[in-house]
Structure formats: structure tokens, C-alpha cells
Amino acid sequence: MEIDPLIFRLSIFILSIFVGYYVVWSVTPSLHTPLMSVTNAISSVIIVGAIIAGLSGNSENVFNTSSIFGFFAIALAAINIFGGFLVTQRMLAMYKKKKKDKK
Amino acid sequence: MISANFSAIFYLVSGVLFILALRGLSSPETSRQGNFFGILGMIIAVAVTFLSTGSFSSGFIYVLIFILVGGSIGAFIAYKIPMTAMPELVAGFHSLVGLAAVFVAISAFLNPEAFNLGKPGEIKLGSLIEMSIGAAVGAITFSGSVIAFLKLQGIMSGSPITFKGQHPLNAIILISIIALIYLLCSTQSSNLFWILLAVSFLIGFLLIIPIGGADMPVVISMLNSYSGWAAAGIGFTLENTALIITGALVGSSGAILSYIMCKGMNRSFFNVILGGFGATDEKSSTSSKEQRPVKSGNADDAAFLMKNASSVIIVPGYGMAVAQAQHALREMVDTLKKNDIKVSYAIHPVAGRMPGHMNVLLAEANVPYDEVFELEEINNDFANADVAFVIGANDVTNPVAKTDPQSPIYGMPVLDVEKCKSVLFVKRSLSPGYAGIDNDLFYKENTLMLFADAKKMTEDITKNL
């Protein structure tokens, strides 16, 4: 019997949880806020699904109920992607090390 | 059009880049590079999706338009938002992820052919299960985050909203969600799908309203986790590796942050979720309030104490953010440093309204990150320090947590501020903190209360130094 592809996806999922577990524990507590904003940005990779949904209309009729939901999802995810990455960038740029004494 | 295998490999690449993005955050030096990896991963994922659909029709132009519109709104917000408002921003962003997940699920439900999931009314069972879980979690994330946002923004009162029968009601709704998913999968009825969404929106709302303002660090982390699981659910539906990996990463990240926050308050996760903290404890404290003598001083006294100190530890809290005192504080510290006084900052895990909030505010005020320490790193240093300067923090310094088993915060890890030779406590009044209990620190022999607005007091001290 062949293995259902779902099992492979489930394996990826479970292993990624473990990867996430170890990677996130190694994040320094002072960067927990950027961590949240960057996870926000990357979870918006859901835009991939939104794009497929948005392109689901045929060439004569770009807008059907399904694709309209897709387009809205694209806009929402895009707010998050740009907003998330840029605000993370802005925060990370502020973290500076102590300057050497001028003396 | 590129082959499915080819695009699957690129989705995997972008998933790996996202892992590297989080890995980069292990230190501030590598973090910027990490963020770059994240952006690269996102570009690859989006580009591959375009290539694999292969239709560069008029729909494609609309996709670009919506990305552009959303992107410019996002970029505008990212540049305009003040750092004190980060908790609201993150809560708002969570709600968008949740809503996007719901929209994608609706779209897939209405037009499963576009996603290769079968025909309307005959969606593959596995896909339907994944889709409905993704949609339900997404809806909970959305409405929960909206409430969190309103509470943080102050539009909605931060105090917990509780009513009789709240927990049984929530339990019934949660069970009905599971029942609805089961029925939906066996009947494929679109009415059930809409009901499922409506009920999920409702439970998200009901779950967050009983949770008080100072528990927001846990709530935000929890919603962070939910947004990840929602993304993963949709990822299974779309059979997309990037989305599954990312969902798992974000889900576990949020879960770990919630755990750290709960530990910082010595409360169990369920205790926080069930809510109502702060509302019940207030009564007991007001009745047992007695007048005890406090020493209060002015900026002049504080400046005198600090000038004669050789080491000062600063304990910032949410009040500092409210008063926008971080820049004034840094100026004060600069003056102290000029007098060869050693200064460091001590940050409690739950200081502020989200994990790491204080660190960002201090970084914004140009405080070098290697002068800022976590609770475990610095707690032993209080005994050797001359002055502790508590600004906007309260419960996290309360020695009662170590001494009085009756106290609601007993067992919570606190900063050992009272071990300092002298303590300067900036506060507007003697009112109890969020936990509704009196802070013993106020009445200690070596504590000098500075009753004033945090920002104004800090500026005055700087003038007197």
C-alpha cells in the first residue's frame, strides 16, 4: 500500500514544530518583540493561498465570489508582510552595542 | 508554468529561510541578517506561486494591485508607529493573519477546483477537515486579536469582563465547534460552514474579554501561536510546504512565549486563560488597607543619593512607557555616567505589555543592549548596588511575592530591589499595582518614594545632578 502524501506533510509539520521549539528557545529575551513582529510577517506567507484564490476567476470574469475573497486576503497579507518586516527592520536597527569610551 | 515538484522545492527553500530568520534573532548582531533571510524567503514563495499558476491574465494585474495597496498601507504603518504602540500593532497584525486565513478558506470552500480539492459539495474529506480547522482557528485569532487590540489601545476597558456562566458557555461553544466540523465534513453543507465561522468569531471574542490588561503579554503570545496554527491548517489544505513549516514555527514560537510569560507571573496558562485576575483581588486589598508611614522625597534628594552612589540599577516598567519617559531616563543615565557611576538596567520578563517590550523602548532611546539585563542575570547584583531606581514598575518588585504565602502573587519571580542600599521609587501615588496588592517596598526603611510623573521627575533629577 502506498503512503498517503498527507503523512509526509504531517511529518514535515511535526518536525517543524520541533525545529521551532529549539530555535525559539535560543532567541534572546531582549529580542522577543522583534520575534513576534517577524513571526507575524512570515505567517503571512498565507498570501500564497490568497494569490491562488485571487487567480481562480476565468479570463472573462476576473471577479467571482471566490476570487474577491482571495483579493481581500492578498491585501491583508500584504499589509502584514510589508508592515511586519519593515517594523522588525526598524526595531533591529535600534539595537546598538555600547560605544567604546572616547577617552 | 513550472512543474509542481519544482515549485515544491522552492517552497521548501523559503521555509528554510524562515527558520534562519528566527535563528538570526539569537543575538542582535545576527538579527538584521535574519530579517533579510525572512524577506528573501517571502519573495521566493510569492514568485514561485506566480510562476506555478502560469496565468499572466488580467487577474494577475489585480493581484499586483492588491499587493501594492496592502503593501503601502503596511509600510506606512511600519514607519509611523511609535515604539510604545508595538503591542497594539502586533495584536492588529495577528488579526489580519487570522482574517486572511478565513478568507482563503472561504475562497477554497466556494471554489475548490482552483485549489485541486475536488468540486463544490464534493471536497476531499481530508482537505475539508484541514480547511475547516484553519478557518475556525483563523476566525478565533481574528476576533480575539481585535479585542486584544481594543483593550491595548484603551478603546475598550482593560479590566476583565466576567459574567456568570462564562466558562460553561465557552465550553459549550468549543464543543459545538468540534461538532460543527464533524457535521460539515459529513454533509458538505455550506450553511454549516458559515455557522462554523460565526461561532468561531464569537468564541474568539468571548475568550479574550475576561482577560485583564496586564495579562496582555500572555494573550498576545497566545494569539501569535494561534495565527501560526491557522496558517498551518491552510498550508495542509493547499499542500504547501512553506506554509506548513511557517505555521509550525510561528505556532511553537507563540506557545513558548506564552509559557515564558506565564512563568514570569508564576501562573498557570489556564489560570490566565480563564481570566478575571485583578477584578477579584481588588476588594480584598482595599479592605485591609492600613496607613503605614512612607518616606517621600523630591528630585533634589534623589539626585543627591545617586550622585554619591557608585552603582545604580534601573528597573523600568509599563509606567515608563505610558509616561514616555525612556528618553528622559537615558539623559539622566548619561549624566550619571559622566560622574563615573556604573549604571545597568534590570528587566522583568513581564514588564510592559508584550514580551521584550521594555528592551525595544530602551533600544529606541539609544540605550546599548549590553547594559540591559534579564531578571536571572542581574538579580544577585542588587545586593551590591547603591541605588535602585524603579520607574513605572510595581508588582515585579514586590518582596511580598517571596515572603507572604497568602499573597496572590506569592511565588512570582521578582527583582530583589529591596536588597539595594537605597531604593528610589517613582510613582504617581501609593495606589496598588495591577495585582491589586500593596507593595511592601513602599514602606521599607531604605525606600524613598518620589511622587510625580515619571518623565517630569526624571528630567528634574537630571537638572539637579
Coordinates of C-alpha atoms in Angstrom, one line a residue:
Chain A
M1 CA 0.0 0.0 0.0
E2 CA 1.2 3.4 -0.8
I3 CA 1.7 6.0 1.9
D4 CA -0.8 8.9 1.7
P5 CA 1.1 12.2 0.9
L6 CA -0.7 13.6 3.9
I7 CA 1.6 11.6 6.1
F8 CA 4.6 13.3 4.6
R9 CA 3.1 16.7 5.2
L10 CA 2.3 15.7 8.7
S11 CA 5.9 14.6 9.2
I12 CA 7.1 18.0 8.0
F13 CA 4.7 19.7 10.3
I14 CA 5.7 17.8 13.4
L15 CA 9.4 18.1 12.7
S16 CA 9.0 21.9 12.1
I17 CA 7.3 22.2 15.5
F18 CA 10.5 20.7 17.0
V19 CA 12.7 23.0 14.9
G20 CA 10.6 26.0 16.0
Y21 CA 10.9 24.9 19.6
Y22 CA 14.7 24.8 19.7
V23 CA 15.1 27.8 17.5
V24 CA 12.8 30.0 19.5
W25 CA 14.3 29.0 22.9
S26 CA 17.6 30.3 21.6
V27 CA 16.2 33.7 20.8
T28 CA 17.5 36.2 23.3
P29 CA 14.7 37.6 25.5
S30 CA 15.6 41.2 24.6
L31 CA 14.5 40.4 21.0
H32 CA 11.2 38.9 21.9
T33 CA 9.3 41.8 20.4
P34 CA 11.0 41.7 17.1
L35 CA 10.4 37.9 17.2
M36 CA 6.7 38.5 17.4
S37 CA 6.7 41.0 14.6
V38 CA 8.8 38.8 12.3
T39 CA 6.7 35.7 13.0
N40 CA 3.7 37.9 12.1
A41 CA 5.4 38.7 8.8
I42 CA 6.3 35.2 7.9
S43 CA 3.0 33.7 8.8
S44 CA 1.6 36.0 6.1
V45 CA 3.1 33.6 3.6
I46 CA -0.5 32.6 3.6
I47 CA -0.6 35.1 0.7
V48 CA 0.4 32.1 -1.4
G49 CA -3.0 30.7 -0.9
A50 CA -4.6 34.1 -1.4
I51 CA -2.9 34.5 -4.7
I52 CA -4.2 31.1 -5.9
A53 CA -7.6 32.2 -4.7
G54 CA -7.4 35.6 -6.5
L55 CA -6.4 34.0 -9.7
S56 CA -9.2 31.4 -9.6
G57 CA -11.5 33.5 -11.8
N58 CA -11.5 32.8 -15.5
S59 CA -10.3 35.3 -18.1
E60 CA -13.7 36.6 -19.0
N61 CA -14.7 37.1 -15.4
V62 CA -11.8 38.0 -13.1
F63 CA -14.1 38.7 -10.2
N64 CA -16.2 35.9 -8.7
T65 CA -17.1 35.5 -5.1
S66 CA -14.2 33.2 -4.5
S67 CA -11.6 35.4 -6.2
I68 CA -12.9 38.5 -4.4
F69 CA -12.2 36.8 -1.1
G70 CA -8.8 36.0 -2.5
F71 CA -8.1 39.6 -3.4
F72 CA -9.0 40.8 0.1
A73 CA -6.8 38.1 1.6
I74 CA -4.0 39.3 -0.6
A75 CA -4.3 42.9 0.6
L76 CA -4.5 41.8 4.3
A77 CA -1.5 39.5 4.0
A78 CA 0.5 42.2 2.1
I79 CA -0.2 44.7 4.9
N80 CA 1.3 42.2 7.3
I81 CA 4.3 41.2 5.2
F82 CA 5.4 44.8 4.4
G83 CA 4.4 46.1 7.8
G84 CA 5.9 43.1 9.7
F85 CA 9.3 43.0 8.0
L86 CA 9.7 46.8 7.9
V87 CA 8.8 47.3 11.6
T88 CA 11.1 44.5 12.5
Q89 CA 13.9 46.1 10.5
R90 CA 13.2 49.4 12.2
M91 CA 13.4 47.8 15.6
L92 CA 16.5 45.8 15.0
A93 CA 18.3 48.9 13.6
M94 CA 17.9 50.4 17.1
Y95 CA 19.7 47.7 19.0
K96 CA 23.2 49.1 19.4
K97 CA 26.2 47.9 21.4
K98 CA 27.9 50.1 23.9
K99 CA 30.2 52.6 22.2
K100 CA 33.9 52.4 23.1
D101 CA 34.9 55.1 25.6
K102 CA 36.1 58.2 23.9
K103 CA 39.0 58.7 26.3
Chain B
M1 CA 4.3 27.2 -15.9
I2 CA 6.8 25.4 -13.7
S3 CA 6.3 21.8 -12.5
A4 CA 4.7 21.0 -9.2
N5 CA 7.9 19.3 -7.9
F6 CA 10.0 22.3 -8.9
S7 CA 7.8 24.7 -7.0
A8 CA 7.6 22.4 -4.0
I9 CA 11.4 22.5 -3.7
F10 CA 11.3 26.3 -3.8
Y11 CA 8.6 26.4 -1.1
L12 CA 10.9 24.2 1.0
V13 CA 13.7 26.7 0.4
S14 CA 11.6 29.5 1.6
G15 CA 10.6 27.5 4.6
V16 CA 14.2 27.0 5.5
L17 CA 14.9 30.7 5.0
F18 CA 12.1 31.4 7.5
I19 CA 13.8 29.1 10.0
L20 CA 17.1 31.1 9.5
A21 CA 15.1 34.3 10.0
L22 CA 14.2 33.2 13.5
R23 CA 17.6 31.7 14.2
G24 CA 19.1 35.1 13.5
L25 CA 17.3 36.6 16.4
S26 CA 19.5 34.7 18.9
S27 CA 21.7 37.8 19.1
P28 CA 21.2 41.4 18.0
E29 CA 24.3 41.2 15.7
T30 CA 22.8 38.4 13.5
S31 CA 19.3 39.6 13.7
R32 CA 19.4 42.0 10.8
Q33 CA 20.7 39.3 8.5
G34 CA 17.9 37.0 9.8
N35 CA 15.3 39.6 8.8
F36 CA 16.9 39.7 5.4
F37 CA 16.5 35.9 5.1
G38 CA 12.9 36.2 6.0
I39 CA 12.3 38.8 3.3
L40 CA 14.1 36.6 0.8
G41 CA 12.0 33.6 1.7
M42 CA 8.8 35.6 1.2
I43 CA 9.9 36.9 -2.2
I44 CA 10.7 33.3 -3.3
A45 CA 7.4 32.0 -2.1
V46 CA 5.4 34.7 -3.9
A47 CA 7.4 34.4 -7.1
V48 CA 7.1 30.7 -7.2
T49 CA 3.3 30.9 -6.7
F50 CA 3.1 33.3 -9.7
L51 CA 5.2 31.0 -11.8
S52 CA 3.3 27.9 -10.9
T53 CA -0.1 29.3 -11.7
G54 CA 1.3 30.4 -15.0
S55 CA -1.7 32.6 -15.9
F56 CA -0.5 36.1 -16.5
S57 CA -4.0 37.2 -17.3
S58 CA -5.9 40.3 -16.2
G59 CA -6.3 38.6 -12.8
F60 CA -2.6 38.8 -12.4
I61 CA -2.7 42.6 -12.6
Y62 CA -5.3 42.8 -9.9
V63 CA -3.2 40.6 -7.7
L64 CA -0.3 43.0 -8.1
I65 CA -2.6 46.0 -7.4
F66 CA -3.9 44.4 -4.2
I67 CA -0.3 43.6 -3.1
L68 CA 0.7 47.1 -3.8
V69 CA -2.3 48.6 -1.9
G70 CA -1.8 46.3 1.1
G71 CA 2.0 46.8 1.0
S72 CA 1.9 50.5 1.0
I73 CA -0.6 50.6 3.9
G74 CA 1.7 48.1 5.8
A75 CA 4.9 50.2 5.0
F76 CA 3.2 53.4 6.1
I77 CA 2.1 51.9 9.4
A78 CA 5.6 50.4 10.0
Y79 CA 7.3 53.8 9.6
K80 CA 4.7 55.8 11.5
I81 CA 4.0 53.6 14.5
P82 CA 5.6 54.8 17.8
M83 CA 7.5 52.1 19.6
T84 CA 5.3 52.4 22.7
A85 CA 2.4 51.2 20.5
M86 CA 4.1 47.9 19.4
P87 CA 1.7 45.7 21.4
E88 CA -1.3 47.2 19.6
L89 CA 0.4 46.9 16.3
V90 CA 1.3 43.2 16.8
A91 CA -2.2 42.4 18.0
G92 CA -3.6 44.2 14.9
F93 CA -1.3 42.3 12.6
H94 CA -2.4 39.0 14.2
S95 CA -6.0 39.8 13.5
L96 CA -5.0 40.3 9.8
V97 CA -3.3 36.9 9.6
G98 CA -6.4 35.4 11.1
L99 CA -8.8 37.1 8.7
A100 CA -6.6 36.3 5.7
A101 CA -6.7 32.6 6.7
V102 CA -10.5 32.8 7.0
F103 CA -10.8 34.4 3.5
V104 CA -8.5 31.9 1.9
A105 CA -10.6 29.1 3.5
I106 CA -13.8 30.6 2.3
S107 CA -12.4 31.0 -1.2
A108 CA -11.2 27.4 -1.2
F109 CA -14.6 26.2 0.0
L110 CA -16.5 28.1 -2.7
N111 CA -14.2 27.2 -5.5
P112 CA -12.3 24.0 -4.6
E113 CA -11.5 23.4 -8.2
A114 CA -9.0 26.2 -8.3
F115 CA -7.1 24.6 -5.5
N116 CA -7.4 21.0 -6.8
L117 CA -9.5 19.9 -3.9
G118 CA -12.5 18.5 -5.8
K119 CA -15.8 20.0 -6.8
P120 CA -18.1 22.2 -4.7
G121 CA -20.1 19.9 -2.4
E122 CA -17.6 17.1 -3.1
I123 CA -14.5 18.4 -1.5
K124 CA -12.0 15.8 -0.5
L125 CA -12.6 14.8 3.1
G126 CA -9.0 15.5 4.3
S127 CA -8.9 18.9 2.7
L128 CA -12.3 19.8 4.2
I129 CA -11.1 18.9 7.7
E130 CA -7.9 20.9 7.3
M131 CA -9.8 23.8 5.7
S132 CA -12.4 24.0 8.5
I133 CA -9.8 23.8 11.2
G134 CA -7.8 26.5 9.5
A135 CA -10.9 28.7 9.1
A136 CA -12.0 28.2 12.7
V137 CA -8.6 28.9 14.2
G138 CA -8.2 31.9 11.9
A139 CA -11.6 33.3 13.0
I140 CA -10.7 32.8 16.7
T141 CA -7.4 34.6 16.0
F142 CA -9.2 37.4 14.3
S143 CA -11.8 38.3 16.8
G144 CA -9.5 37.6 19.8
S145 CA -6.9 39.9 18.4
V146 CA -9.4 42.6 17.7
I147 CA -10.4 42.5 21.3
A148 CA -6.8 42.5 22.5
F149 CA -6.1 45.5 20.2
L150 CA -9.1 47.4 21.5
K151 CA -8.0 46.7 25.1
L152 CA -4.4 47.7 24.5
Q153 CA -5.4 50.8 22.6
G154 CA -7.6 51.8 25.5
I155 CA -10.8 51.9 23.4
M156 CA -12.1 49.1 25.5
S157 CA -11.5 49.0 29.2
G158 CA -8.5 46.9 30.2
S159 CA -10.3 45.5 33.2
P160 CA -11.6 41.9 32.8
I161 CA -15.2 41.5 31.8
T162 CA -16.7 38.5 33.5
F163 CA -20.3 37.2 33.8
K164 CA -22.0 34.3 35.3
G165 CA -21.8 31.0 33.4
Q166 CA -19.0 32.3 31.3
H167 CA -16.8 29.2 31.4
P168 CA -19.7 26.7 30.8
L169 CA -20.8 28.8 27.9
N170 CA -17.3 28.8 26.4
A171 CA -17.0 25.1 26.9
I172 CA -20.3 24.6 25.1
I173 CA -19.2 26.7 22.2
L174 CA -15.9 24.9 21.9
I175 CA -17.6 21.6 21.8
S176 CA -20.1 22.8 19.3
I177 CA -17.2 23.9 17.0
I178 CA -15.9 20.4 17.0
A179 CA -19.4 19.0 16.4
L180 CA -19.9 21.5 13.5
I181 CA -16.6 20.5 11.9
Y182 CA -17.7 16.9 12.1
L183 CA -21.1 17.6 10.6
L184 CA -19.6 19.9 8.0
C185 CA -17.3 17.1 6.8
S186 CA -20.1 14.6 6.6
T187 CA -22.7 16.8 4.9
Q188 CA -20.5 19.3 3.0
S189 CA -23.3 21.8 3.7
S190 CA -22.2 25.4 3.1
N191 CA -24.7 26.7 5.7
L192 CA -22.7 24.7 8.3
F193 CA -19.5 26.3 7.1
W194 CA -20.9 29.8 7.7
I195 CA -22.2 28.8 11.1
L196 CA -18.9 27.4 12.0
L197 CA -17.2 30.7 11.1
A198 CA -19.7 32.7 13.0
V199 CA -19.4 30.6 16.1
S200 CA -15.6 30.7 15.9
F201 CA -15.6 34.5 15.7
L202 CA -17.9 34.5 18.8
I203 CA -15.6 32.3 20.8
G204 CA -12.5 34.3 20.0
F205 CA -14.3 37.3 21.3
L206 CA -15.6 35.6 24.5
L207 CA -12.2 34.1 25.2
I208 CA -10.4 37.4 25.4
I209 CA -12.8 39.7 27.1
P210 CA -12.3 38.2 30.6
I211 CA -8.6 38.7 30.5
G212 CA -7.2 41.8 32.1
G213 CA -4.9 44.4 30.8
A214 CA -1.7 43.3 32.5
D215 CA -2.2 39.7 31.2
M216 CA -1.9 41.0 27.7
P217 CA 1.7 39.7 27.3
V218 CA 0.2 36.2 27.6
V219 CA -2.7 36.9 25.3
I220 CA -0.6 38.4 22.5
S221 CA 1.8 35.5 22.6
M222 CA -1.1 33.1 22.6
L223 CA -2.7 34.8 19.6
N224 CA 0.7 34.7 17.9
S225 CA 0.6 31.0 18.4
Y226 CA -3.0 30.7 17.0
S227 CA -2.1 32.7 13.9
G228 CA 0.6 30.1 13.3
W229 CA -1.7 27.1 13.7
A230 CA -4.3 28.8 11.4
A231 CA -1.6 29.2 8.7
A232 CA -0.5 25.6 9.1
G233 CA -4.2 24.4 8.7
I234 CA -4.4 26.3 5.4
G235 CA -1.0 25.0 4.5
F236 CA -2.3 21.4 4.8
T237 CA -5.3 22.3 2.6
L238 CA -3.1 23.9 -0.1
E239 CA -0.5 21.1 0.3
N240 CA 2.1 23.9 0.6
T241 CA 5.3 23.1 2.5
A242 CA 6.3 26.7 3.1
L243 CA 3.0 27.4 4.8
I244 CA 3.2 24.2 6.9
I245 CA 6.7 24.9 8.1
T246 CA 6.0 28.5 8.8
G247 CA 2.7 27.7 10.6
A248 CA 4.6 25.2 12.8
L249 CA 7.4 27.7 13.6
V250 CA 5.0 30.5 14.5
G251 CA 2.8 28.2 16.4
S252 CA 5.5 26.9 18.6
S253 CA 7.1 30.3 18.9
G254 CA 3.9 31.8 20.3
A255 CA 3.4 28.9 22.6
I256 CA 6.9 29.2 24.1
L257 CA 6.5 33.0 24.6
S258 CA 3.2 32.3 26.4
Y259 CA 4.9 29.8 28.6
I260 CA 7.7 32.3 29.4
M261 CA 5.2 35.0 30.2
C262 CA 3.2 32.7 32.5
K263 CA 6.3 31.6 34.3
G264 CA 7.2 35.3 34.8
M265 CA 3.9 35.7 36.6
N266 CA 4.0 32.3 38.3
R267 CA 0.6 31.5 37.0
S268 CA -0.6 28.6 35.0
F269 CA -1.6 29.0 31.5
F270 CA -5.2 28.0 32.3
N271 CA -5.3 30.5 35.2
V272 CA -4.6 33.3 32.7
I273 CA -7.0 32.0 30.0
L274 CA -9.8 31.6 32.5
G275 CA -9.3 35.2 33.2
G276 CA -10.8 37.5 35.8
F277 CA -7.4 38.2 37.5
G278 CA -7.3 41.6 39.1
A279 CA -11.0 42.0 39.4
T280 CA -11.4 39.6 42.3
D281 CA -8.4 40.6 44.2
E282 CA -9.0 44.3 44.4
K283 CA -11.7 44.1 47.0
S284 CA -9.6 42.2 49.5
S285 CA -6.8 44.7 49.3
T286 CA -8.9 47.8 49.8
S287 CA -10.5 46.5 52.9
S288 CA -7.2 45.6 54.6
K289 CA -5.6 48.8 53.7
E290 CA -3.9 50.5 56.7
Q291 CA -1.9 53.7 56.9
R292 CA 1.7 53.0 57.1
P293 CA 4.4 55.6 57.1
V294 CA 6.3 56.2 53.8
K295 CA 9.3 58.4 53.2
S296 CA 8.8 60.6 50.3
G297 CA 11.4 62.9 48.7
N298 CA 11.9 65.2 45.8
A299 CA 14.2 65.3 42.8
D300 CA 16.9 67.0 44.8
D301 CA 17.1 64.2 47.4
A302 CA 17.1 61.6 44.6
A303 CA 19.9 63.4 42.8
F304 CA 21.9 63.6 46.0
L305 CA 21.6 59.9 46.6
M306 CA 22.5 59.0 43.1
K307 CA 25.5 61.4 42.9
N308 CA 27.0 59.7 45.9
A309 CA 26.4 56.2 44.6
S310 CA 28.9 54.1 42.7
S311 CA 26.4 51.8 41.0
V312 CA 22.8 52.3 40.0
I313 CA 20.3 49.7 38.7
I314 CA 17.3 51.0 36.8
V315 CA 14.1 49.0 36.9
P316 CA 11.7 50.1 34.1
G317 CA 8.1 49.0 33.8
Y318 CA 5.0 49.8 31.8
G319 CA 4.6 53.1 33.6
M320 CA 7.7 54.3 31.9
A321 CA 6.2 53.6 28.5
V322 CA 3.0 55.3 29.5
A323 CA 4.8 58.4 30.6
Q324 CA 7.1 58.3 27.5
A325 CA 10.0 58.7 30.0
Q326 CA 12.6 56.5 28.2
H327 CA 14.4 59.3 26.5
A328 CA 14.5 61.4 29.7
L329 CA 15.7 58.4 31.5
R330 CA 18.6 57.9 29.1
E331 CA 19.6 61.5 29.5
M332 CA 19.7 61.0 33.3
V333 CA 21.8 57.9 32.9
D334 CA 24.2 59.8 30.6
T335 CA 24.7 62.4 33.3
L336 CA 25.3 59.7 35.9
K337 CA 27.9 58.0 33.6
K338 CA 29.7 61.3 33.3
N339 CA 30.2 61.2 37.0
D340 CA 31.7 57.7 36.7
I341 CA 28.7 55.9 38.1
K342 CA 28.0 52.4 36.9
V343 CA 24.5 52.0 35.5
S344 CA 22.6 49.0 34.4
Y345 CA 19.0 48.1 33.6
A346 CA 17.0 45.2 35.1
I347 CA 14.1 43.9 33.1
H348 CA 11.5 41.6 34.4
P349 CA 10.1 39.1 31.9
V350 CA 6.5 40.5 32.1
A351 CA 7.5 44.2 32.3
G352 CA 5.4 46.1 29.6
R353 CA 2.5 44.8 27.6
M354 CA 4.3 42.3 25.4
P355 CA 7.4 40.1 25.6
G356 CA 10.6 42.2 25.2
H357 CA 8.6 45.5 25.1
M358 CA 11.0 47.3 27.5
N359 CA 14.0 46.3 25.6
V360 CA 12.7 47.8 22.4
L361 CA 11.8 51.1 24.2
L362 CA 15.3 51.3 25.8
A363 CA 16.9 50.5 22.4
E364 CA 14.9 53.3 20.9
A365 CA 16.2 55.7 23.5
N366 CA 19.7 54.6 22.4
V367 CA 20.5 52.5 25.5
P368 CA 23.1 50.0 24.4
Y369 CA 21.7 46.5 24.7
D370 CA 24.6 45.2 26.6
E371 CA 23.7 47.4 29.6
V372 CA 20.2 45.8 29.7
F373 CA 19.9 42.6 31.8
E374 CA 17.2 40.0 32.4
L375 CA 16.0 39.0 35.8
E376 CA 18.2 36.0 36.3
E377 CA 21.3 37.8 35.1
I378 CA 21.1 40.8 37.4
N379 CA 19.1 39.7 40.4
N380 CA 22.2 39.0 42.5
D381 CA 23.7 42.4 41.7
F382 CA 21.0 44.3 43.7
A383 CA 22.8 43.4 47.0
N384 CA 25.9 45.2 45.8
A385 CA 24.3 48.2 44.2
D386 CA 23.9 51.5 45.9
V387 CA 20.7 52.8 44.4
A388 CA 17.8 51.1 42.6
F389 CA 15.7 53.4 40.5
V390 CA 12.3 51.9 40.0
I391 CA 10.4 53.7 37.3
G392 CA 7.0 52.6 36.2
A393 CA 7.3 49.1 37.6
N394 CA 5.5 47.9 40.7
D395 CA 4.3 44.3 41.2
V396 CA 7.5 42.9 39.8
T397 CA 9.5 44.5 42.7
N398 CA 7.1 43.5 45.5
P399 CA 9.0 41.5 48.1
V400 CA 5.7 40.0 49.3
A401 CA 6.0 37.5 46.5
K402 CA 8.8 35.9 48.4
T403 CA 7.5 36.3 51.9
D404 CA 3.7 36.0 52.2
P405 CA 2.2 32.8 51.0
Q406 CA -1.3 34.4 51.3
S407 CA -0.5 37.0 48.6
P408 CA -1.9 36.4 45.1
I409 CA 1.5 37.0 43.6
Y410 CA 3.3 34.6 46.0
G411 CA 5.9 32.6 44.2
M412 CA 6.2 35.0 41.3
P413 CA 9.8 35.7 40.4
V414 CA 10.6 39.3 41.5
L415 CA 13.5 41.6 41.2
D416 CA 15.3 41.8 44.6
V417 CA 15.2 45.6 44.6
E418 CA 14.9 45.8 48.4
K419 CA 18.4 44.5 48.8
C420 CA 19.9 47.7 47.4
K421 CA 21.3 50.2 49.9
S422 CA 18.6 52.6 48.9
V423 CA 15.6 52.4 46.6
L424 CA 14.1 55.3 44.7
F425 CA 10.6 54.6 43.6
V426 CA 9.0 56.9 41.0
K427 CA 5.2 56.6 41.2
R428 CA 2.3 59.0 40.9
S429 CA 0.6 57.8 44.0
L430 CA 0.5 55.0 46.6
S431 CA -2.2 53.1 44.7
P432 CA -1.6 49.4 44.4
G433 CA -0.5 47.9 41.1
Y434 CA -2.3 45.7 38.7
A435 CA -2.4 42.7 41.0
G436 CA -4.4 44.9 43.4
I437 CA -2.0 44.4 46.3
D438 CA 0.1 46.8 48.3
N439 CA 3.8 46.8 47.6
D440 CA 5.8 46.3 50.8
L441 CA 8.7 48.0 49.2
F442 CA 7.0 51.4 49.7
Y443 CA 7.3 51.1 53.5
K444 CA 10.8 49.9 53.7
E445 CA 13.4 51.9 55.7
N446 CA 15.6 52.4 52.7
T447 CA 12.9 53.4 50.2
L448 CA 12.4 56.9 49.1
M449 CA 9.2 57.5 47.3
L450 CA 9.2 60.1 44.5
F451 CA 5.6 61.0 43.8
A452 CA 5.5 62.5 40.4
D453 CA 5.1 61.8 36.7
A454 CA 7.9 59.5 35.6
K455 CA 9.1 61.8 32.8
K456 CA 9.0 65.0 34.8
M457 CA 10.7 63.5 37.8
T458 CA 13.5 62.1 35.7
E459 CA 14.1 65.4 34.0
D460 CA 14.1 67.2 37.3
I461 CA 16.7 64.7 38.7
T462 CA 18.9 65.3 35.7
K463 CA 18.8 69.1 36.3
N464 CA 19.8 68.5 39.9
L465 CA 22.6 66.2 39.2

